[in-house]
Tab-separated table of C-alpha atoms in Angstrom:
chain	number	residue	atom	x	y	z
H	1	MET	CA	126.774	-5.941	3.166
H	2	ILE	CA	124.757	-5.372	5.897
H	3	GLN	CA	121.464	-5.106	3.312
H	4	ALA	CA	121.993	-7.881	1.141
H	5	THR	CA	122.381	-9.583	4.535
H	6	ARG	CA	119.136	-7.820	5.137
H	7	ILE	CA	117.259	-8.693	1.886
H	8	ALA	CA	118.331	-12.377	1.850
H	9	PHE	CA	116.748	-13.426	5.422
H	10	GLY	CA	113.699	-11.436	4.239
H	11	VAL	CA	113.559	-13.391	1.116
H	12	LEU	CA	113.784	-16.144	3.244
H	13	PHE	CA	111.651	-15.298	6.138
H	14	LEU	CA	109.259	-15.310	2.865
H	15	ILE	CA	109.612	-18.722	1.629
H	16	SER	CA	109.848	-19.724	4.964
H	17	ASP	CA	106.210	-18.347	5.877
H	18	SER	CA	104.405	-19.446	3.093
H	19	LEU	CA	105.865	-22.548	3.169
H	20	LEU	CA	104.392	-23.593	6.479
H	21	ALA	CA	100.983	-21.426	5.642
H	22	GLN	CA	101.072	-23.928	2.526
H	23	GLU	CA	101.946	-26.493	3.851
H	24	SER	CA	100.092	-26.455	7.722
H	25	GLY	CA	97.309	-24.404	6.379
H	26	THR	CA	97.300	-23.414	10.613
H	27	SER	CA	101.151	-23.412	11.130
H	28	ASN	CA	99.598	-20.585	14.641
H	29	GLN	CA	99.425	-24.043	16.370
H	30	LEU	CA	103.081	-24.186	16.693
H	31	GLN	CA	105.209	-21.776	17.834
H	32	PHE	CA	108.149	-21.629	16.655
H	33	PRO	CA	110.600	-18.966	17.678
H	34	ASP	CA	110.335	-15.586	15.816
H	35	PHE	CA	112.420	-15.216	12.300
H	36	THR	CA	114.631	-13.088	14.452
H	37	THR	CA	115.549	-15.607	16.978
H	38	ARG	CA	115.596	-18.008	14.190
H	39	ALA	CA	117.916	-16.549	12.366
H	40	ILE	CA	120.665	-15.879	15.133
H	41	ILE	CA	120.411	-19.502	16.199
H	42	ALA	CA	121.098	-20.450	12.172
H	43	ALA	CA	123.997	-17.756	11.756
H	44	SER	CA	125.393	-18.863	14.872
H	45	SER	CA	125.523	-22.336	14.292
H	46	ILE	CA	126.548	-21.959	10.314
H	47	ALA	CA	129.184	-19.678	11.771
H	48	ALA	CA	130.544	-22.566	13.754
H	49	PHE	CA	130.596	-25.470	11.611
H	50	LEU	CA	131.978	-23.443	9.264
H	51	VAL	CA	134.882	-22.554	11.329
H	52	LEU	CA	135.479	-26.410	12.252
H	53	ALA	CA	134.987	-26.488	8.510
H	54	PHE	CA	137.928	-25.053	7.702
H	55	LEU	CA	139.754	-25.670	10.751
H	56	LEU	CA	138.827	-30.085	8.665
H	57	TYR	CA	139.629	-27.985	5.144
H	58	ARG	CA	143.643	-27.191	6.940
H	59	LYS	CA	144.058	-30.714	8.387
H	60	ARG	CA	143.697	-32.151	5.310
H	61	LYS	CA	145.571	-30.353	3.057
H	62	GLU	CA	148.394	-31.140	5.738
H	63	VAL	CA	148.141	-34.936	6.006
H	64	ASP	CA	147.792	-35.057	2.211
H	65	ARG	CA	151.133	-32.564	2.051
H	66	ARG	CA	152.624	-35.957	4.201
H	67	ALA	CA	150.975	-38.133	2.099
H	68	GLY	CA	152.470	-36.252	-1.008
H	69	LEU	CA	149.192	-36.401	-2.985
J	1	MET	CA	149.026	-43.536	19.331
J	2	HIS	CA	151.907	-46.436	20.813
J	3	GLN	CA	154.040	-44.370	22.338
J	4	SER	CA	151.176	-42.916	24.290
J	5	THR	CA	149.500	-45.854	25.626
J	6	GLN	CA	152.171	-47.472	28.250
J	7	ASN	CA	150.990	-51.026	29.533
J	8	GLY	CA	148.393	-51.641	31.600
J	9	SER	CA	146.470	-48.128	30.306
J	10	PRO	CA	143.117	-48.148	29.757
J	11	PHE	CA	144.175	-48.197	25.777
J	12	ASN	CA	146.072	-51.966	26.261
J	13	TRP	CA	143.479	-53.466	28.286
J	14	LEU	CA	140.438	-52.577	25.574
J	15	ASP	CA	143.076	-53.263	22.523
J	16	GLU	CA	143.835	-56.435	23.769
J	17	ARG	CA	139.818	-57.572	24.432
J	18	VAL	CA	138.841	-55.682	21.209
J	19	PRO	CA	141.626	-55.194	18.681
J	20	ILE	CA	141.593	-51.656	17.469
J	21	SER	CA	145.145	-51.146	16.873
J	22	LYS	CA	144.130	-53.392	14.223
J	23	LEU	CA	141.643	-51.711	13.378
J	24	VAL	CA	144.051	-48.864	12.729
J	25	GLN	CA	145.931	-50.808	11.134
J	26	PHE	CA	143.298	-52.621	8.237
J	27	LEU	CA	141.735	-48.585	8.460
J	28	SER	CA	145.049	-46.704	7.148
J	29	ARG	CA	146.613	-49.838	4.845
J	30	LYS	CA	143.050	-49.030	2.783
J	31	GLU	CA	143.111	-46.819	-0.278
J	32	VAL	CA	140.388	-44.971	-2.028
J	33	PRO	CA	141.059	-44.304	-5.601
J	34	ARG	CA	141.836	-41.100	-7.142
J	35	HIS	CA	139.837	-40.264	-10.508
J	36	LYS	CA	138.067	-37.148	-12.258
J	37	HIS	CA	135.318	-39.067	-10.629
J	38	THR	CA	136.627	-39.442	-7.119
J	39	PHE	CA	133.721	-36.479	-5.735
J	40	TRP	CA	130.940	-39.428	-6.579
J	41	TYR	CA	132.776	-41.248	-3.300
J	42	TYR	CA	131.505	-38.742	-1.026
J	43	PHE	CA	127.700	-39.732	-1.079
J	44	GLY	CA	127.812	-42.817	0.465
J	45	GLY	CA	129.425	-41.080	3.228
J	46	LEU	CA	126.898	-38.174	3.123
J	47	THR	CA	123.446	-40.834	3.584
J	48	LEU	CA	124.679	-42.083	6.323
J	49	PHE	CA	125.570	-39.592	8.132
J	50	PHE	CA	121.552	-38.466	7.569
J	51	PHE	CA	121.143	-42.119	8.416
J	52	LEU	CA	122.308	-41.318	12.211
J	53	VAL	CA	120.836	-37.515	12.555
J	54	GLN	CA	117.828	-39.381	11.552
J	55	VAL	CA	118.318	-42.200	14.400
J	56	VAL	CA	119.878	-39.432	17.511
J	57	THR	CA	116.673	-37.217	16.291
J	58	GLY	CA	113.822	-40.051	16.517
J	59	ILE	CA	115.304	-41.645	19.647
J	60	LEU	CA	114.751	-37.908	21.485
J	61	LEU	CA	110.910	-37.358	19.133
J	62	ALA	CA	110.040	-40.580	20.372
J	63	LEU	CA	110.868	-39.745	23.987
J	64	HIS	CA	107.642	-37.677	23.782
J	65	TYR	CA	105.849	-39.380	20.786
J	66	ARG	CA	102.276	-40.676	22.223
J	67	PRO	CA	101.282	-43.480	18.933
J	68	SER	CA	97.611	-42.970	19.594
J	69	PRO	CA	95.027	-41.114	17.115
J	70	GLU	CA	93.685	-39.144	20.110
J	71	ALA	CA	97.041	-38.627	20.903
J	72	ALA	CA	99.721	-38.444	18.718
J	73	HIS	CA	98.740	-34.718	17.207
J	74	GLU	CA	98.662	-33.311	20.689
J	75	SER	CA	102.083	-35.283	21.458
J	76	VAL	CA	103.755	-33.118	18.122
J	77	VAL	CA	102.408	-30.264	19.220
J	78	TYR	CA	103.521	-31.105	22.421
J	79	ILE	CA	107.137	-32.194	21.672
J	80	VAL	CA	106.814	-28.617	19.002
J	81	ASN	CA	105.397	-26.203	21.702
J	82	GLU	CA	106.461	-27.300	25.189
J	83	VAL	CA	109.618	-29.922	25.253
J	84	ALA	CA	112.728	-27.320	24.831
J	85	HIS	CA	114.615	-27.817	21.588
J	86	GLY	CA	110.881	-29.746	20.145
J	87	TRP	CA	110.390	-27.831	17.005
J	88	LEU	CA	114.297	-27.539	16.346
J	89	ILE	CA	115.043	-31.427	16.453
J	90	ARG	CA	111.148	-32.241	15.221
J	91	SER	CA	112.785	-29.996	12.054
J	92	ILE	CA	115.843	-31.299	11.514
J	93	HIS	CA	114.254	-35.189	11.786
J	94	SER	CA	112.023	-34.342	8.493
J	95	TRP	CA	114.769	-32.265	7.466
J	96	SER	CA	117.783	-34.798	7.780
J	97	ALA	CA	115.130	-37.480	5.964
J	98	ASN	CA	114.596	-35.864	2.891
J	99	LEU	CA	118.479	-34.523	2.814
J	100	MET	CA	118.875	-39.109	3.045
J	101	VAL	CA	116.608	-39.016	0.187
J	102	ALA	CA	118.419	-37.233	-1.921
J	103	MET	CA	121.837	-38.422	-0.753
J	104	LEU	CA	120.450	-42.006	-1.008
J	105	LEU	CA	119.854	-41.302	-5.122
J	106	VAL	CA	122.495	-39.181	-6.198
J	107	HIS	CA	124.869	-42.056	-4.707
J	108	MET	CA	122.580	-44.535	-6.461
J	109	PHE	CA	122.541	-43.236	-9.661
J	110	SER	CA	126.146	-41.902	-9.450
J	111	ALA	CA	127.200	-46.358	-8.668
J	112	PHE	CA	124.798	-46.651	-11.471
J	113	LEU	CA	126.530	-44.712	-14.153
J	114	LEU	CA	129.487	-45.447	-12.713
J	115	LYS	CA	129.504	-49.415	-12.854
J	116	ALA	CA	129.795	-49.668	-9.607
J	117	TYR	CA	127.978	-52.344	-9.330
J	118	ARG	CA	130.538	-54.385	-11.641
J	119	ARG	CA	132.132	-58.386	-10.613
J	120	PRO	CA	132.583	-58.622	-7.361
J	121	ARG	CA	130.500	-55.517	-6.486
J	122	GLU	CA	126.659	-57.228	-7.210
J	123	LEU	CA	125.948	-57.896	-3.244
J	124	ILE	CA	126.559	-54.275	-2.296
J	125	TRP	CA	124.734	-52.600	-5.259
J	126	ILE	CA	121.390	-55.373	-4.569
J	127	SER	CA	122.218	-54.357	-0.716
J	128	GLY	CA	121.828	-50.400	-1.071
J	129	VAL	CA	119.063	-51.446	-3.757
J	130	LEU	CA	117.436	-52.955	-0.397
J	131	LEU	CA	118.113	-49.631	1.462
J	132	LEU	CA	116.777	-47.248	-1.034
J	133	LEU	CA	113.209	-50.093	-0.114
J	134	VAL	CA	114.197	-49.516	3.272
J	135	VAL	CA	114.984	-45.638	3.552
J	136	LEU	CA	111.777	-45.777	1.261
J	137	GLY	CA	109.599	-47.178	3.882
J	138	PHE	CA	110.973	-45.594	6.752
J	139	CYS	CA	109.974	-42.239	5.014
J	140	PHE	CA	106.020	-43.562	4.167
J	141	THR	CA	105.297	-45.232	7.488
J	142	GLY	CA	106.840	-41.655	9.645
J	143	TYR	CA	104.760	-39.986	7.764
J	144	LEU	CA	101.170	-40.858	9.072
J	145	LEU	CA	102.981	-40.059	12.122
J	146	PRO	CA	101.890	-36.236	13.363
J	147	TRP	CA	98.552	-37.594	12.489
J	148	ASP	CA	96.917	-34.845	10.422
J	149	THR	CA	94.800	-34.589	7.573
J	150	VAL	CA	97.242	-34.622	4.987
J	151	ALA	CA	99.311	-37.071	6.437
J	152	TYR	CA	96.044	-39.395	6.963
J	153	PHE	CA	94.702	-38.851	3.728
J	154	ALA	CA	97.689	-39.340	1.972
J	155	THR	CA	98.555	-42.770	4.073
J	156	LEU	CA	94.564	-43.769	3.002
J	157	ILE	CA	95.548	-43.429	-0.441
J	158	GLY	CA	99.571	-44.281	-0.083
J	159	THR	CA	98.079	-48.555	1.584
J	160	GLU	CA	95.850	-48.633	-1.150
J	161	VAL	CA	98.648	-48.485	-3.480
J	162	PRO	CA	99.527	-52.581	-3.618
J	163	LYS	CA	95.238	-53.653	-3.762
J	164	THR	CA	95.638	-53.122	-7.181
J	165	LEU	CA	98.519	-56.284	-6.761
J	166	PRO	CA	96.585	-59.937	-7.791
J	167	ILE	CA	96.822	-62.764	-5.027
J	168	ILE	CA	99.040	-60.558	-2.653
J	169	GLY	CA	97.313	-57.216	-3.430
J	170	ASP	CA	94.236	-57.586	-0.808
J	171	TRP	CA	96.678	-59.411	2.188
J	172	GLY	CA	99.151	-56.144	1.301
J	173	VAL	CA	96.859	-54.117	2.637
J	174	SER	CA	95.378	-55.851	5.468
J	175	VAL	CA	98.997	-55.813	6.504
J	176	LEU	CA	99.556	-52.058	6.007
J	177	LYS	CA	96.078	-50.950	8.381
J	178	GLY	CA	95.533	-53.592	10.069
J	179	SER	CA	92.037	-52.984	10.043
J	180	GLN	CA	89.376	-51.792	7.089
J	181	GLU	CA	89.852	-47.541	8.039
J	182	ILE	CA	92.771	-46.121	8.954
J	183	GLY	CA	92.720	-45.743	12.851
J	184	ALA	CA	94.370	-46.997	16.049
J	185	GLU	CA	96.209	-50.158	14.308
J	186	THR	CA	97.211	-48.541	11.524
J	187	LEU	CA	99.082	-46.178	13.215
J	188	ALA	CA	100.389	-48.606	15.827
J	189	ARG	CA	101.538	-50.614	13.140
J	190	MET	CA	103.367	-47.744	11.621
J	191	TYR	CA	104.983	-46.597	14.791
J	192	THR	CA	105.932	-50.132	15.083
J	193	ILE	CA	107.479	-50.574	11.827
J	194	HIS	CA	109.393	-46.806	11.613
J	195	ILE	CA	110.668	-47.625	15.171
J	196	VAL	CA	111.713	-51.394	15.340
J	197	ILE	CA	111.666	-53.010	12.570
J	198	LEU	CA	113.671	-50.671	9.691
J	199	PRO	CA	115.540	-49.873	12.394
J	200	LEU	CA	116.995	-53.426	12.998
J	201	THR	CA	116.688	-54.032	9.466
J	202	ALA	CA	118.357	-51.004	8.597
J	203	ILE	CA	121.413	-51.550	10.638
J	204	VAL	CA	121.792	-55.561	9.229
J	205	VAL	CA	121.851	-54.175	5.468
J	206	ILE	CA	124.229	-50.981	5.943
J	207	GLY	CA	126.579	-53.612	8.345
J	208	PHE	CA	126.554	-55.256	5.633
J	209	HIS	CA	126.649	-53.171	2.327
J	210	ILE	CA	129.766	-50.998	4.862
J	211	LEU	CA	131.357	-54.718	5.118
J	212	LEU	CA	131.878	-55.785	1.682
J	213	ASN	CA	132.797	-52.225	0.744
J	214	GLN	CA	135.537	-52.568	3.054
J	215	ILE	CA	136.332	-55.865	1.699
J	216	HIS	CA	136.435	-55.102	-1.717
J	217	GLY	CA	137.118	-51.242	-2.088
J	218	SER	CA	136.085	-48.366	-4.225
J	219	SER	CA	135.023	-49.627	-7.651
J	220	ILE	CA	137.146	-47.610	-10.077
J	221	PRO	CA	135.291	-46.887	-13.137
J	222	THR	CA	135.634	-48.087	-16.622
J	223	THR	CA	135.659	-44.286	-17.847
J	224	ALA	CA	138.811	-43.470	-15.248
J	225	LEU	CA	141.643	-43.945	-17.864
J	226	GLU	CA	144.076	-41.491	-15.874
J	227	GLN	CA	144.592	-42.722	-12.765
J	228	LYS	CA	145.947	-40.890	-9.884
J	229	PRO	CA	148.098	-41.895	-6.607
J	230	PRO	CA	145.539	-43.619	-4.204
J	231	ILE	CA	143.832	-41.752	-1.002
J	232	PRO	CA	145.373	-43.242	2.201
J	233	PHE	CA	142.179	-44.236	3.750
J	234	PHE	CA	143.046	-43.069	7.392
J	235	PRO	CA	142.996	-40.560	8.414
J	236	ASN	CA	143.391	-38.162	4.931
J	237	PHE	CA	139.930	-39.905	3.017
J	238	VAL	CA	138.561	-39.174	6.430
J	239	LEU	CA	139.183	-35.989	7.123
J	240	ARG	CA	137.783	-35.709	3.419
J	241	ASP	CA	134.652	-37.237	4.858
J	242	ALA	CA	134.308	-35.950	7.901
J	243	LEU	CA	134.129	-32.204	5.827
J	244	ALA	CA	131.201	-33.309	3.756
J	245	TRP	CA	129.893	-34.042	6.844
J	246	THR	CA	129.785	-30.889	7.911
J	247	LEU	CA	128.842	-29.368	4.943
J	248	GLY	CA	125.897	-31.594	5.308
J	249	PHE	CA	125.519	-30.756	8.668
J	250	ILE	CA	125.481	-26.929	8.147
J	251	SER	CA	122.666	-26.881	5.443
J	252	LEU	CA	120.959	-29.604	7.504
J	253	VAL	CA	121.006	-26.958	11.001
J	254	ALA	CA	120.110	-23.728	7.860
J	255	LEU	CA	117.104	-25.679	6.404
J	256	SER	CA	115.493	-26.796	9.508
J	257	VAL	CA	116.195	-23.381	11.887
J	258	LEU	CA	114.543	-20.919	9.210
J	259	LEU	CA	112.258	-23.188	7.732
J	260	PRO	CA	110.476	-25.314	10.239
J	261	THR	CA	108.577	-28.561	9.372
J	262	GLY	CA	104.912	-27.264	10.388
J	263	ILE	CA	101.887	-29.403	11.298
J	264	GLY	CA	98.269	-29.545	10.204
J	265	GLU	CA	94.955	-29.656	11.016
J	266	LYS	CA	94.173	-33.269	13.384
J	267	ALA	CA	93.377	-35.916	11.303
J	268	ASP	CA	89.644	-36.736	10.857
J	269	PRO	CA	88.616	-39.600	9.098
J	270	PHE	CA	85.207	-38.064	8.376
J	271	ALA	CA	86.306	-35.459	6.606
J	272	SER	CA	86.639	-34.906	2.644
J	273	ALA	CA	89.992	-35.143	1.707
J	274	PRO	CA	91.358	-31.615	0.857
J	275	ALA	CA	91.913	-30.369	-2.843
J	276	GLY	CA	95.477	-30.320	-3.895
J	277	ILE	CA	96.368	-33.444	-1.559
J	278	ARG	CA	100.455	-34.705	-2.841
J	279	PRO	CA	102.679	-37.549	-1.239
J	280	GLU	CA	106.343	-35.896	-0.559
J	281	TRP	CA	108.452	-35.743	-3.175
J	282	TYR	CA	109.894	-39.288	-3.438
J	283	PHE	CA	106.654	-40.501	-4.098
J	284	LEU	CA	105.668	-38.156	-6.727
J	285	PRO	CA	107.143	-40.244	-9.948
J	286	LEU	CA	104.679	-43.325	-8.723
J	287	TYR	CA	101.571	-40.358	-8.180
J	288	GLN	CA	102.350	-38.557	-11.207
J	289	SER	CA	102.253	-42.146	-13.500
J	290	LEU	CA	99.460	-42.908	-11.767
J	291	ARG	CA	97.148	-40.286	-12.696
J	292	ILE	CA	98.637	-39.931	-16.196
J	293	ALA	CA	98.265	-43.144	-16.375
J	294	PRO	CA	94.404	-44.024	-18.505
J	295	ALA	CA	91.945	-45.708	-16.652
J	296	SER	CA	91.999	-48.860	-18.290
J	297	VAL	CA	94.586	-49.829	-21.208
J	298	PHE	CA	92.892	-53.345	-23.146
J	299	GLY	CA	90.105	-53.642	-20.686
J	300	ILE	CA	93.637	-53.800	-17.941
J	301	SER	CA	93.253	-51.425	-14.880
J	302	GLY	CA	95.733	-48.481	-15.652
J	303	GLU	CA	96.124	-48.750	-12.066
J	304	PHE	CA	97.501	-51.981	-12.404
J	305	LEU	CA	99.428	-51.400	-15.136
J	306	VAL	CA	101.492	-48.961	-13.379
J	307	ASN	CA	102.331	-51.139	-10.476
J	308	ALA	CA	102.587	-53.613	-12.813
J	309	LEU	CA	105.546	-51.887	-14.531
J	310	VAL	CA	107.122	-49.701	-11.336
J	311	ALA	CA	107.466	-53.745	-9.866
J	312	ALA	CA	108.870	-54.500	-13.400
J	313	VAL	CA	111.562	-51.310	-12.919
J	314	GLY	CA	112.572	-52.873	-9.753
J	315	VAL	CA	113.448	-56.061	-10.705
J	316	PHE	CA	115.932	-54.782	-13.060
J	317	TRP	CA	117.187	-52.391	-10.859
J	318	LEU	CA	117.806	-54.991	-8.544
J	319	LEU	CA	119.209	-57.123	-10.839
J	320	VAL	CA	121.716	-54.892	-13.312
J	321	PRO	CA	124.824	-56.502	-12.193
J	322	PHE	CA	123.880	-59.620	-13.666
J	323	LEU	CA	122.356	-58.363	-16.728
J	324	ASP	CA	124.710	-55.782	-17.679
J	325	ARG	CA	126.925	-57.824	-19.953
J	326	SER	CA	129.584	-55.251	-21.428
J	327	ALA	CA	129.740	-53.605	-17.467
J	328	ALA	CA	130.898	-57.003	-16.442
J	329	GLU	CA	133.826	-57.740	-18.993
J	330	ASN	CA	134.950	-53.667	-17.948
J	331	ARG	CA	133.550	-52.981	-21.423
J	332	ARG	CA	131.716	-49.640	-21.885
J	333	SER	CA	127.915	-49.845	-21.276
J	334	ARG	CA	126.223	-47.319	-23.261
J	335	LEU	CA	122.456	-49.127	-22.913
J	336	PHE	CA	122.852	-49.016	-19.600
J	337	THR	CA	124.725	-45.727	-19.338
J	338	ALA	CA	120.926	-44.215	-21.311
J	339	ILE	CA	118.599	-45.664	-18.977
J	340	GLY	CA	119.901	-44.454	-16.007
J	341	ILE	CA	119.837	-40.614	-18.098
J	342	LEU	CA	115.776	-41.741	-18.132
J	343	LEU	CA	115.435	-42.956	-15.166
J	344	ILE	CA	116.668	-39.709	-13.977
J	345	PHE	CA	114.973	-37.846	-16.246
J	346	TYR	CA	111.525	-38.967	-16.071
J	347	ILE	CA	111.761	-39.015	-12.113
J	348	ALA	CA	112.637	-35.738	-12.427
J	349	GLY	CA	110.296	-34.446	-14.307
J	350	THR	CA	107.388	-36.565	-12.713
J	351	VAL	CA	108.306	-34.329	-10.074
J	352	LEU	CA	108.285	-31.187	-11.515
J	353	LEU	CA	105.076	-31.913	-13.720
J	354	ALA	CA	103.726	-32.705	-9.335
J	355	TYR	CA	104.305	-30.031	-8.400
J	356	THR	CA	103.549	-28.147	-11.805
J	357	THR	CA	100.079	-29.122	-12.239
């Protein structure tokens, strides 16, 4: 699982770098946080919003049941 | 809700002046049809969601952006490098613009194929087509703002497009550019259109679009023969919408954080246009059509013909509710379905062709 996550992030890193280089040509003007920091930001926000999505899904199920849907 | 609000409570004070409880009553009585195509109803809400993200991030960017050829590029670099979370806000602004166009296209084509423009929803369709123009206007005017080489030359090409139109062509170009060259006047115009004129227009048209949608309700496709009991709008459909918005936000955050938006070299009007320059994906159908068009057909310029054809398709698209008589009579209209599918293939094909050639 950890290995798969590493590979997935590695691929994303390569895509990210190549896209940036392609789009800007001079991406060194911009100082983005390094990839590890960005991956942590992405993973933690995605996890938080997935929890929210799950809670919304559960609430939806509950109100649907009450409405007889 | 009413049990928890005592007489003289802040809620009652507000409710007496702004009839919130009546609005809640209206929303709880409102129902959304439930059938095999209900899934497509979520894309209108998702388009609105990405528009709201655009508004919020756009305001934050405007606090630091400086709309002049001397300072624009530096201010964007400053936003990314110095402003707290500036890189993320700019990236979210850029990616949500792309996602907004994508959701709008899905919403529009699904409405087209499900014949949601049938009587009495003609004006909902027309306001939706106007919103597409407004959104593309947002994208076009926003593209120049970073003032980098690609934005500069793409705008130079884009502002020349109306030139082939008879009578209003030169006027259209001068309105967009503000001067002979792409310069301070052009940037000021693009910025003003981007942050004042288009947002005001969008608020009015979106308001009208949503109001009519509330009055007439969601359209039920003629092909949805089996209908299940409808979904109460509040809270059942609202919760579904909220779930879709959350998933949309997750996608937006993932794209913005992992693929942050870059910037090119500062625009130099005296430099030559970089090789392989092409517009954003949503303008590629027009760009690719211009590329493949012959120089002239029977003495008429190919560029003029493409522009005229695009204008004709635009007018057809706007007037679809009045042209599709079968749908107006709640009968299947295979011709219009075929036109819609053909258009989807043409857009997808030209985008792919532009990326691969």
